[in-house]
Amino acid sequence: MSYTTISAQEFAGLHRQDKVSLCIDVRTEGEFNGSFCDGSLNLPLHGFTLESVNDFISDKDVAEEMPVYLMCLGGKRATVAAQKLAGQLKHPVVVVEGGVSALPHDVMIQGESGVLPLDRQVRIAIGSVVLLGTVIGALVDPMGYALSAFAGAGLIFAGVTDNCLMASLVARMPWNQARS
């Protein structure tokens, strides 16, 4: 079984009518703790497994025709998670288009975390590496420019493969993990 999509507005309507039993948010723990959809479970994409999804579903004890809704900040990570689940679940898999960014505020709960969204953290990290390499290259040693070139090569790799190694690294940083 593959997956389907639903608009954030349609999802919000179902949520308001208590018709959403299985909702999984695949953002980092830090992002999730900042704001989340009421009733959703946080299973970050960097540790997302079929086993963890099946555990969540079995805890809910719902009929097989009930869909599993997947969301993230904008929809990209939820789509990757849906592709991982394709054909492996008895439940339909549905990606919420636009993610939590597109959800109305009345279905969201504001948390305590002040963690920036993962995509912004990645842009800051890559920009810092480029700036550092440029400064080192201009002021210390021309080999410093290699650091900026390395960051540029990483961006090219991410664009070609649709797999950002910097995002994988930043998602594992302590500030993106759940706080006890």
Coordinates of C-alpha atoms in Angstrom, one line a residue:
M1 CA 0.0 0.0 0.0
S2 CA 1.3 3.4 -0.8
Y3 CA 0.4 6.7 0.8
T4 CA -2.0 9.6 0.1
T5 CA -2.0 13.2 1.0
I6 CA -4.5 15.5 2.8
S7 CA -4.5 19.3 3.1
A8 CA -3.8 20.8 6.5
Q9 CA -7.2 22.3 6.4
E10 CA -8.9 19.0 5.8
F11 CA -6.8 17.4 8.5
A12 CA -7.8 20.2 11.0
G13 CA -11.4 19.6 10.2
L14 CA -11.1 15.9 10.9
H15 CA -9.1 16.6 14.1
R16 CA -11.8 19.0 15.4
Q17 CA -14.4 16.3 14.9
D18 CA -12.3 13.8 16.8
K19 CA -11.8 11.6 13.7
V20 CA -8.0 11.5 14.0
S21 CA -6.8 8.6 16.2
L22 CA -3.3 8.0 14.8
C23 CA -1.1 11.0 14.2
I24 CA 2.7 10.9 14.1
D25 CA 4.9 14.0 13.9
V26 CA 8.4 13.2 12.5
R27 CA 10.1 16.4 13.5
T28 CA 12.9 16.5 16.0
E29 CA 12.0 16.3 19.7
G30 CA 13.0 20.0 20.2
E31 CA 10.8 21.2 17.3
F32 CA 7.9 19.0 18.5
N33 CA 8.2 20.3 22.1
G34 CA 7.8 23.9 20.7
S35 CA 4.4 23.2 19.2
F36 CA 2.5 20.1 18.3
C37 CA -0.9 18.9 17.2
D38 CA -3.0 17.7 20.2
G39 CA -2.9 13.9 20.4
S40 CA 0.1 13.3 18.1
L41 CA 3.1 11.1 18.9
N42 CA 6.6 12.3 18.2
L43 CA 8.7 9.8 16.3
P44 CA 11.6 11.8 14.8
L45 CA 12.5 10.8 11.2
H46 CA 16.2 10.2 12.1
G47 CA 15.0 7.3 14.4
F48 CA 11.8 6.4 12.6
T49 CA 11.1 2.7 12.3
L50 CA 8.3 0.4 11.3
E51 CA 8.5 -1.2 14.8
S52 CA 7.9 2.1 16.6
V53 CA 4.9 2.9 14.3
N54 CA 3.5 -0.6 15.0
D55 CA 3.9 -0.1 18.7
F56 CA 2.1 3.2 18.6
I57 CA -0.8 1.7 16.5
S58 CA -1.1 -1.3 18.8
D59 CA -1.3 1.0 21.9
K60 CA -4.2 2.8 20.3
D61 CA -6.2 -0.3 19.4
V62 CA -8.1 1.2 16.4
A63 CA -9.7 -0.4 13.4
E64 CA -7.5 -1.2 10.3
E65 CA -9.3 1.3 8.1
M66 CA -8.3 4.2 10.4
P67 CA -5.5 6.1 8.7
V68 CA -2.1 6.9 10.1
Y69 CA -1.5 10.6 9.6
L70 CA 2.1 11.8 9.2
M71 CA 3.3 15.3 9.6
C72 CA 6.4 17.4 10.0
L73 CA 7.1 21.1 9.6
G74 CA 6.3 21.4 5.9
G75 CA 5.7 17.9 4.6
K76 CA 9.0 16.8 3.3
R77 CA 10.1 14.6 6.2
A78 CA 6.5 13.2 6.5
T79 CA 6.7 12.2 2.9
V80 CA 10.1 10.4 3.5
A81 CA 8.5 8.6 6.5
A82 CA 5.5 7.6 4.4
Q83 CA 7.8 6.2 1.7
K84 CA 9.5 4.1 4.5
L85 CA 6.1 2.7 5.5
A86 CA 4.8 2.1 2.0
G87 CA 3.3 -1.3 1.7
Q88 CA 4.2 -2.3 5.3
L89 CA 1.1 -1.2 7.3
K90 CA -2.4 -2.5 7.3
H91 CA -3.6 1.1 8.0
P92 CA -3.7 3.7 5.2
V93 CA -0.9 6.2 5.4
V94 CA -1.7 9.9 4.9
V95 CA 0.7 12.8 4.7
V96 CA -0.5 16.2 5.9
E97 CA 0.4 18.6 3.2
G98 CA 2.2 21.7 4.5
G99 CA 2.7 20.1 7.9
V100 CA 2.3 21.9 11.1
S101 CA 3.2 25.2 9.4
A102 CA -0.1 25.1 7.6
L103 CA -2.2 23.9 10.5
P104 CA -4.6 26.4 12.1
H105 CA -3.6 27.5 15.6
D106 CA -6.6 26.0 17.3
V107 CA -5.4 22.4 16.7
M108 CA -1.9 23.1 17.9
I109 CA -0.6 23.2 21.5
Q110 CA 2.2 25.6 22.2
G111 CA 5.0 24.0 24.2
E112 CA 8.0 25.3 26.1
S113 CA 10.8 24.7 23.6
G114 CA 12.5 27.6 21.8
V115 CA 14.2 25.4 19.3
L116 CA 14.4 26.7 15.7
P117 CA 12.9 24.5 13.0
L118 CA 15.5 22.0 11.6
D119 CA 15.7 23.7 8.1
R120 CA 16.6 27.0 9.7
Q121 CA 19.2 25.3 11.9
V122 CA 20.8 23.7 8.8
R123 CA 20.9 27.1 6.9
I124 CA 22.6 28.7 9.9
A125 CA 25.1 25.9 10.2
I126 CA 26.0 25.9 6.5
G127 CA 26.2 29.7 6.4
S128 CA 28.5 29.6 9.4
V129 CA 30.8 27.1 7.8
V130 CA 31.0 29.2 4.5
L131 CA 31.6 32.4 6.5
L132 CA 34.3 30.7 8.6
G133 CA 36.0 29.3 5.6
T134 CA 36.0 32.6 3.8
V135 CA 37.4 34.5 6.9
I136 CA 40.1 31.8 7.4
G137 CA 41.0 31.9 3.7
A138 CA 41.2 35.7 3.6
L139 CA 43.0 36.3 6.9
V140 CA 44.9 33.2 7.9
D141 CA 45.6 30.7 5.1
P142 CA 44.1 30.4 1.6
M143 CA 43.5 26.7 2.3
G144 CA 40.6 28.0 4.5
Y145 CA 38.6 28.5 1.3
A146 CA 38.5 24.7 1.1
L147 CA 36.1 24.7 4.1
S148 CA 33.7 26.9 2.1
A149 CA 34.1 24.7 -0.9
F150 CA 33.3 21.6 1.2
A151 CA 30.1 23.3 2.4
G152 CA 29.2 24.1 -1.2
A153 CA 29.8 20.5 -2.3
G154 CA 27.6 19.4 0.6
L155 CA 24.8 21.6 -0.7
I156 CA 25.2 20.2 -4.2
F157 CA 25.1 16.6 -2.8
A158 CA 21.9 17.5 -0.9
G159 CA 20.3 18.9 -3.9
V160 CA 21.2 16.0 -6.2
T161 CA 20.4 13.2 -3.8
D162 CA 17.6 14.9 -1.7
N163 CA 19.6 13.7 1.3
C164 CA 21.1 16.4 3.5
L165 CA 23.9 15.1 5.7
M166 CA 24.0 18.3 7.7
A167 CA 20.3 18.0 8.6
S168 CA 21.0 14.4 9.8
L169 CA 23.8 15.7 12.0
V170 CA 21.9 18.7 13.3
A171 CA 18.8 16.6 14.1
R172 CA 21.0 14.6 16.5
M173 CA 22.2 17.6 18.4
P174 CA 21.4 17.8 22.1
W175 CA 19.1 20.8 21.8
N176 CA 16.9 18.8 19.3
Q177 CA 16.4 16.0 21.8
A178 CA 13.7 15.7 24.4
R179 CA 14.4 17.3 27.7
S180 CA 13.7 15.2 30.8

